[in-house]
Amino acid sequence: MNPALRVRHLTTSFATEHGTARAVDDVSFDLMPGETLGIVGESGSGKTVTALSILRLVDKPGQISDGSIVEYAGKNLVQLSSRELRQIRGAEIAMIFQEPATSLNPVLTAGTQIAETLRAHQTITRKAARDRAIELLQLVGIPDPSKRVDDYPHQLSGGMQQRVMIAMALSCNPKILIADEPTTALDVTIQAQILELVTDLKQQFGMAMILITHDLGIVAGVTDRVAVMYGGQIVEQTTTQRLFLEPAHPYTKALLRAVPRLDRPVDRLETIPGAVPPATAWPAACRFHPRCPQLMDRCSADPPTLTQTSEDHLARCWLLSECPGSEK
Amino acid sequence: MARFLAGRLIQAIAIVFVVASLTFILFRLAPGDPFSTMSDFSSASEEFKDQARRNLGLDQPLHTQYFKYLANLVRGDLGMSFSEHRPVLESIGARIPATIVLAAAALLVDFLLGIFVGAHQGAHTGSKGDDALSVLTLTLYSVPVFWLGMMFVLLFASNVGLLGILPATGAKTTAMYEHLTPFGQMWDRIKHLILPAMTLGLAGAAGTARYQRAAMLEVIRQDFVRTARAKGLRERTVLFRHALRNALLPVITLFGLSFPILLSGAVLVEVVFNWPGLGRLVVDSALARDYNVVTGAAIVAAIMVVIGNTIADILYRIVDPRVRLES
Amino acid sequence: MKRLKLMKPVSYFSVCAALLVGSWGCSQDLSCEGGWCGTLVVVSSNEPPTLLPPFAFYDTHIALADQLFWRLAEIGPEPTSYGHESFIPKLAQGWTFSDDSLTITFDINPNASWHDGTPVTGRDVAFTFDIYRDTIVNALARPRLDRIAAVTAQDSLAVAFRFVQRYPEQFYDAIYHMRILPHHLLDTIPRSELRSHDLVRRPVGTGPFRFASWDTGESSELVADSTFFAGRPGIRRLVWRFGSDVPTMVTQLAAAEVDLLYPVSGLENIDRIKREAYLRTLDVPSNAYAYIAFNFRDPEDLDSPHPLLADLDLRRAMTMAVDREIIVRSVMGDAGTVPKGPLTSGMWIWDDGIQTIPFDRDAARSLLSEMGWSDGDGDGVLDRDGQSLSFGLLMTASSILRQRSAVFLQEQLKLVGIELVIQTVEGNAMGSRMGSRTFDSYFGAWLQDASPGSIAETWTTAGIGAGNFGAYSNTEVDRLVHQARSEFDQDLTGEMWKQIIEIINADAPAIWMYGGAVTVGIHERFDNVTFPWDEWWRNLWSFQVTPSRYIDRDLIPLN
């Protein structure tokens, strides 16, 4: 099967006064049609920049300095002209963002903002666009959509704002939906609703989805496959199940340990010692090595590459090479 | 809305009262009176001046004059102009149209140009164009407006300018105007309006552009601009419909402030271009100590400020739904 | 945001084309019908408040009013204020003195009429006298009419002026100050409302021009009366443009938007006008002189003499120290002259032989050191007994010439160790300080009429409280002035005035800075251009446009 999205060696760098920061450093992954890929990491890992890079939404002084992003029809998004890129954005690949309150234009109604996506990509009358917008609002679960369509963002609750964002994103039946932490800014109770909505709609529309998150709980419930990012690189990539059952990378293991569990109450929560390094000062060789509980001499000398531990399971760690062929 | 306007009306009345009183009192503190200048050039005797003062009621104690003035003001009587020997209302009324025309034209130039340039700069920060425009706006902003006017005359005025295509001074062609066809008259007035309006407008546009640029920079970094791009909208739509639409809001406040600013800048432009407006009348009257005209003009200016701010507030309400729906 | 519906390109084009075509077909046909055309546009600052003569108090105001209102008679080309033979009949065609010379009877020209057709009568003259003497009207010339006891209309065309006493300027006083007003239009208006009456802004007069329009702040237009009884004016139209400040008015003249600017001050402005081929500059005599007057009293205690300036030797030394020729040459170019006293060369009592204090810097220096002034502390300023030789000069910012000459003056005084501190204030503040006499010295200017009486207003003891702000007082001068003003023989009078002026000069109450001539800028297409010394505007109605040089506005029809 042709991947919906094929990202190879994507590198996005920022020119700063402290030097060039490679926020996304040689990242490669595939997104298969219909699947949900989770990208997980702490802040500063490069996950959001990765997501933005796909649609070339990274603002100056950042720019994609290397790599290719090839969508299902074979077009390399990195090399598209502005006009071609515009045709992809919102239509073939759509994106929803973390803060719905600031991600919606405060002076335009919900309906207008949904309709303009429609009218940008289809020849459709204003009336028809408005009707479709009302339909979409209904679809995303907003009550009384024919009234709400004329509401301004500030008149809607956080959850409803995110639903409007979703409606906007889905309006042109995209093949891929990128969701950058869509529930982080919402109440816990709403989070579940939104996630459910998104997964339902994904099924309905037959989309592939990239879900950026730092929350492993969401990963467990929603994603099919996961990529863990640290220091601008993917450090582990596998199916969700295998990630949780057989984590290979020390970072992944530490993340999993840090999640509080109902069935294993502890006096103190586990943390990962140290802090996430800034993109201008990645540690040499293995970027996790200063914080790694299983540190070896080699780790600070040679940068590890992604190696296959088992089928459909890659990890970037020298531990895997120590005992070639064996697990963990 | 009705309550809002009623509130503004009350505010206006209070402001007018304060302005009238302050102007009345402060102006009379200045040395001299309408007849002091007569010491220069003509030998007006003290007796003449005393009689003149008596004729105009200036010999009465200040508080008597003040209360008389207020009493008249309430009836809508702004008093008589000493210099023009006719009611102040007439005197000011004869000049207001010219000032309004100039101010309106200047406002148009100011905001159209300023918003466009500022928005362009904000959308293309750091580019060579942005840098060049910043230098240009700073220069125009710093340059005295009368100097700018004189430069325009030297560039564009017939007979004296490099490109002599426009009239140097006045609101219409002396003597010839009455004998033009209606079309010709309209065209004549437009030709005369161009240089003074450009002078006043460009000076204002420079300030507006800088303000707009800053507002645009603020807005363009916002998340919803990114959303708009992510939706695949044309960059032009992103800039205008999304960014500028929001960046205009602070500039609307500028609009309300520009009324009094226009009045003061208009004086200098009116002198350089010999424009028959209110600004010159006020300056000439101040120099001649024509108390009633200056006080009357101050009242008119105060009313204009209130109107300007009210318009700005109403505009804000129209444009920003968050403000509108609050009430 | 709603999209603007843009017009299709075709409609744009047709709108623009229509505008262009429309602007070409702009004005009606222009031609010189009957060979009589011409429009003179005069520009001056200071828009007059009214066009009725008794309410005018600046020359710029009366200049416009005088085109509409005439006097009974005018001064002749040789300006004298004595006698009557050299005067020119205007509204009056003749006059006779009574045997006792206390009454002058004027015969009004039967062809003289008001612009509305009503004939001018003796009643108008009598009415005018009433108005000018009325305290409510408070005309500036009121005191000048003191010695006229009564003016009575004898019949419709004769009017008699009866005087309180015989004196040489009887005729002058009878005709010079009053511009005749229409009794039939103004009689019924209460005096207190006269000033603001409609007629004030739409006057009906007797002059060669009729009032046509007045756009406040812009211009006033007068149209010539082709059947005017004293002859058809040389131009068809006279437009008075109200300018703002000197640079703008010079620009207007340079741009040919106006035709005449009186005066053109400042050498750079004169040069600018000279550079245009279609403009001419003329140096014409003027009746204004500028001077720096000293305060004889102490500004802080008006009963005491001024600590510095009350000293005659000091004043003489200062006058000697200033090279006024250089100043005038630098500020006014060749047109400028240094007055020989408080008068200009146009006045009939002027004598080239009037003695003045000569410029002699060395003599000034020695006089000062004789007086005990020396530069003890080496700061460049003379001092004596702990007092510095420093004082202030009060002046306004509005005159370019005064500003520039003051700076030169300051430099020159510095050369002999005198420090002049220039204090520039705005017109009204200046007037008020002059009135209250709180100054050391001030830079003033006088406009004179043809009568030497104007000298008396400023430089006699009686003038203190009127024009004599420095409180200069010399009883000899007072006595001689009184004598001179009663002397009937013109030659004797001239001698007396020469003596008076020489005494004044010797007292050095002021430094006479410049005066007597101004530069005028006028469009070269005008002929028959003359500017009387005392009232430059008097002959405007005789100006003509050379037929081969008509421009657009000369050809506007008379409708």
Tab-separated table of C-alpha atoms in Angstrom, chain B residues 33-199:
chain	number	residue	atom	x	y	z
B	33	ASP	CA	-6.129	93.217	24.512
B	34	PRO	CA	-7.676	93.754	21.099
B	35	PHE	CA	-6.447	97.322	21.028
B	36	SER	CA	-2.882	97.008	22.219
B	37	THR	CA	-1.499	96.433	18.754
B	38	MET	CA	-2.633	99.860	17.817
B	39	SER	CA	0.407	101.274	19.480
B	40	ASP	CA	2.398	100.078	16.551
B	41	PHE	CA	2.172	102.054	13.338
B	42	SER	CA	-0.738	104.261	14.237
B	43	SER	CA	-0.989	106.773	16.970
B	44	ALA	CA	-4.180	105.702	18.602
B	45	SER	CA	-4.580	107.702	21.737
B	46	GLU	CA	-5.293	106.140	25.082
B	47	GLU	CA	-8.648	107.846	24.937
B	48	PHE	CA	-9.455	106.087	21.705
B	49	LYS	CA	-8.473	102.760	23.132
B	50	ASP	CA	-10.417	103.315	26.316
B	51	GLN	CA	-13.509	104.229	24.363
B	52	ALA	CA	-13.051	101.197	22.162
B	53	ARG	CA	-12.776	98.986	25.191
B	54	ARG	CA	-15.895	100.490	26.684
B	55	ASN	CA	-17.756	99.933	23.453
B	56	LEU	CA	-16.971	96.251	23.616
B	57	GLY	CA	-17.592	95.817	27.299
B	58	LEU	CA	-13.976	95.013	28.022
B	59	ASP	CA	-13.770	97.549	30.811
B	60	GLN	CA	-16.054	95.528	33.033
B	61	PRO	CA	-14.690	93.240	35.722
B	62	LEU	CA	-13.645	89.803	34.532
B	63	HIS	CA	-16.275	87.826	36.383
B	64	THR	CA	-19.056	89.993	34.983
B	65	GLN	CA	-17.782	89.372	31.504
B	66	TYR	CA	-17.496	85.661	32.252
B	67	PHE	CA	-21.046	85.201	33.443
B	68	LYS	CA	-22.383	87.263	30.601
B	69	TYR	CA	-20.493	85.011	28.247
B	70	LEU	CA	-21.851	81.854	29.807
B	71	ALA	CA	-25.366	83.235	29.759
B	72	ASN	CA	-25.024	83.900	26.057
B	73	LEU	CA	-23.396	80.557	25.447
B	74	VAL	CA	-26.350	78.720	26.867
B	75	ARG	CA	-28.536	80.485	24.344
B	76	GLY	CA	-26.197	79.458	21.584
B	77	ASP	CA	-24.758	82.931	21.192
B	78	LEU	CA	-20.990	82.847	20.890
B	79	GLY	CA	-20.693	86.627	20.924
B	80	MET	CA	-19.298	89.049	18.404
B	81	SER	CA	-15.917	88.939	16.755
B	82	PHE	CA	-13.994	92.137	17.485
B	83	SER	CA	-11.878	91.787	14.386
B	84	GLU	CA	-14.637	90.980	11.940
B	85	HIS	CA	-17.505	92.904	13.520
B	86	ARG	CA	-19.904	90.075	13.082
B	87	PRO	CA	-21.203	87.171	15.150
B	88	VAL	CA	-18.558	84.613	15.996
B	89	LEU	CA	-20.846	81.870	14.747
B	90	GLU	CA	-20.924	83.545	11.353
B	91	SER	CA	-17.222	84.180	11.398
B	92	ILE	CA	-16.375	80.586	12.225
B	93	GLY	CA	-19.151	79.236	10.066
B	94	ALA	CA	-17.742	80.991	7.020
B	95	ARG	CA	-14.437	79.203	7.473
B	96	ILE	CA	-15.460	75.780	8.605
B	97	PRO	CA	-16.322	74.312	5.199
B	98	ALA	CA	-12.836	74.996	3.899
B	99	THR	CA	-11.247	73.357	6.909
B	100	ILE	CA	-13.567	70.381	6.753
B	101	VAL	CA	-12.807	69.812	3.093
B	102	LEU	CA	-9.096	69.985	3.742
B	103	ALA	CA	-9.307	67.813	6.829
B	104	ALA	CA	-11.459	65.196	5.140
B	105	ALA	CA	-9.150	64.985	2.149
B	106	ALA	CA	-6.137	64.808	4.425
B	107	LEU	CA	-7.768	62.111	6.553
B	108	LEU	CA	-8.427	60.083	3.458
B	109	VAL	CA	-4.825	60.325	2.337
B	110	ASP	CA	-3.614	59.766	5.885
B	111	PHE	CA	-5.509	56.584	6.562
B	112	LEU	CA	-5.601	55.012	3.138
B	113	LEU	CA	-1.900	55.482	2.635
B	114	GLY	CA	-0.920	54.898	6.234
B	115	ILE	CA	-2.854	51.677	6.614
B	116	PHE	CA	-1.701	50.304	3.313
B	117	VAL	CA	1.965	51.123	3.875
B	118	GLY	CA	1.952	50.014	7.495
B	119	ALA	CA	0.212	46.745	6.695
B	120	HIS	CA	2.638	46.061	3.890
B	121	GLN	CA	5.558	46.749	6.171
B	122	GLY	CA	4.133	44.552	8.891
B	123	ALA	CA	3.648	41.684	6.495
B	124	HIS	CA	7.148	41.960	5.087
B	125	THR	CA	9.225	42.880	8.114
B	126	GLY	CA	12.945	42.889	7.633
B	127	SER	CA	12.746	43.136	3.894
B	128	LYS	CA	14.553	45.917	2.052
B	129	GLY	CA	11.213	47.473	1.282
B	130	ASP	CA	10.310	47.523	4.957
B	131	ASP	CA	13.596	49.188	5.881
B	132	ALA	CA	13.293	51.775	3.147
B	133	LEU	CA	9.725	52.549	4.112
B	134	SER	CA	10.693	52.880	7.762
B	135	VAL	CA	13.260	55.491	6.881
B	136	LEU	CA	10.733	57.261	4.722
B	137	THR	CA	7.994	57.298	7.336
B	138	LEU	CA	10.356	58.440	10.043
B	139	THR	CA	11.565	61.270	7.841
B	140	LEU	CA	8.084	62.379	6.891
B	141	TYR	CA	7.003	62.142	10.490
B	142	SER	CA	9.878	64.283	11.708
B	143	VAL	CA	9.823	66.885	9.007
B	144	PRO	CA	7.866	70.029	9.918
B	145	VAL	CA	4.624	70.000	8.039
B	146	PHE	CA	4.987	73.546	6.753
B	147	TRP	CA	8.383	72.709	5.305
B	148	LEU	CA	6.843	69.763	3.542
B	149	GLY	CA	4.201	72.079	2.136
B	150	MET	CA	6.774	74.535	0.903
B	151	MET	CA	8.702	71.721	-0.741
B	152	PHE	CA	5.594	70.576	-2.530
B	153	VAL	CA	5.052	74.109	-3.775
B	154	LEU	CA	8.604	74.220	-5.026
B	155	LEU	CA	8.069	70.919	-6.790
B	156	PHE	CA	4.597	71.131	-8.188
B	157	ALA	CA	3.342	74.687	-8.315
B	158	SER	CA	2.825	76.411	-11.645
B	159	ASN	CA	5.417	78.985	-12.570
B	160	VAL	CA	7.497	78.439	-9.472
B	161	GLY	CA	7.749	74.678	-9.255
B	162	LEU	CA	9.825	72.161	-11.134
B	163	LEU	CA	6.750	70.416	-12.416
B	164	GLY	CA	4.428	73.351	-12.622
B	165	ILE	CA	1.068	71.717	-12.846
B	166	LEU	CA	-0.801	72.638	-9.700
B	167	PRO	CA	-1.790	75.941	-8.103
B	168	ALA	CA	0.544	77.240	-5.429
B	169	THR	CA	-1.993	78.667	-3.015
B	170	GLY	CA	-5.648	79.214	-2.287
B	171	ALA	CA	-8.802	77.155	-2.482
B	172	LYS	CA	-9.805	78.378	-5.917
B	173	THR	CA	-8.380	80.495	-8.711
B	174	THR	CA	-8.656	84.180	-7.962
B	175	ALA	CA	-11.090	86.063	-10.185
B	176	MET	CA	-11.330	83.329	-12.819
B	177	TYR	CA	-13.293	80.947	-10.646
B	178	GLU	CA	-16.708	82.564	-11.043
B	179	HIS	CA	-16.395	82.364	-14.800
B	180	LEU	CA	-15.736	78.681	-15.053
B	181	THR	CA	-18.342	76.115	-15.913
B	182	PRO	CA	-19.635	74.091	-12.949
B	183	PHE	CA	-17.396	71.281	-14.079
B	184	GLY	CA	-14.506	73.664	-14.334
B	185	GLN	CA	-15.209	74.953	-10.875
B	186	MET	CA	-15.206	71.495	-9.372
B	187	TRP	CA	-11.996	70.661	-11.127
B	188	ASP	CA	-10.466	73.967	-10.045
B	189	ARG	CA	-11.249	73.232	-6.428
B	190	ILE	CA	-9.845	69.737	-6.666
B	191	LYS	CA	-6.632	71.026	-8.200
B	192	HIS	CA	-6.242	73.499	-5.376
B	193	LEU	CA	-6.942	70.839	-2.792
B	194	ILE	CA	-4.303	68.399	-3.943
B	195	LEU	CA	-1.126	69.958	-2.565
B	196	PRO	CA	-2.438	71.022	0.843
B	197	ALA	CA	-4.254	67.720	1.342
B	198	MET	CA	-1.177	65.768	0.340
B	199	THR	CA	0.967	67.794	2.723
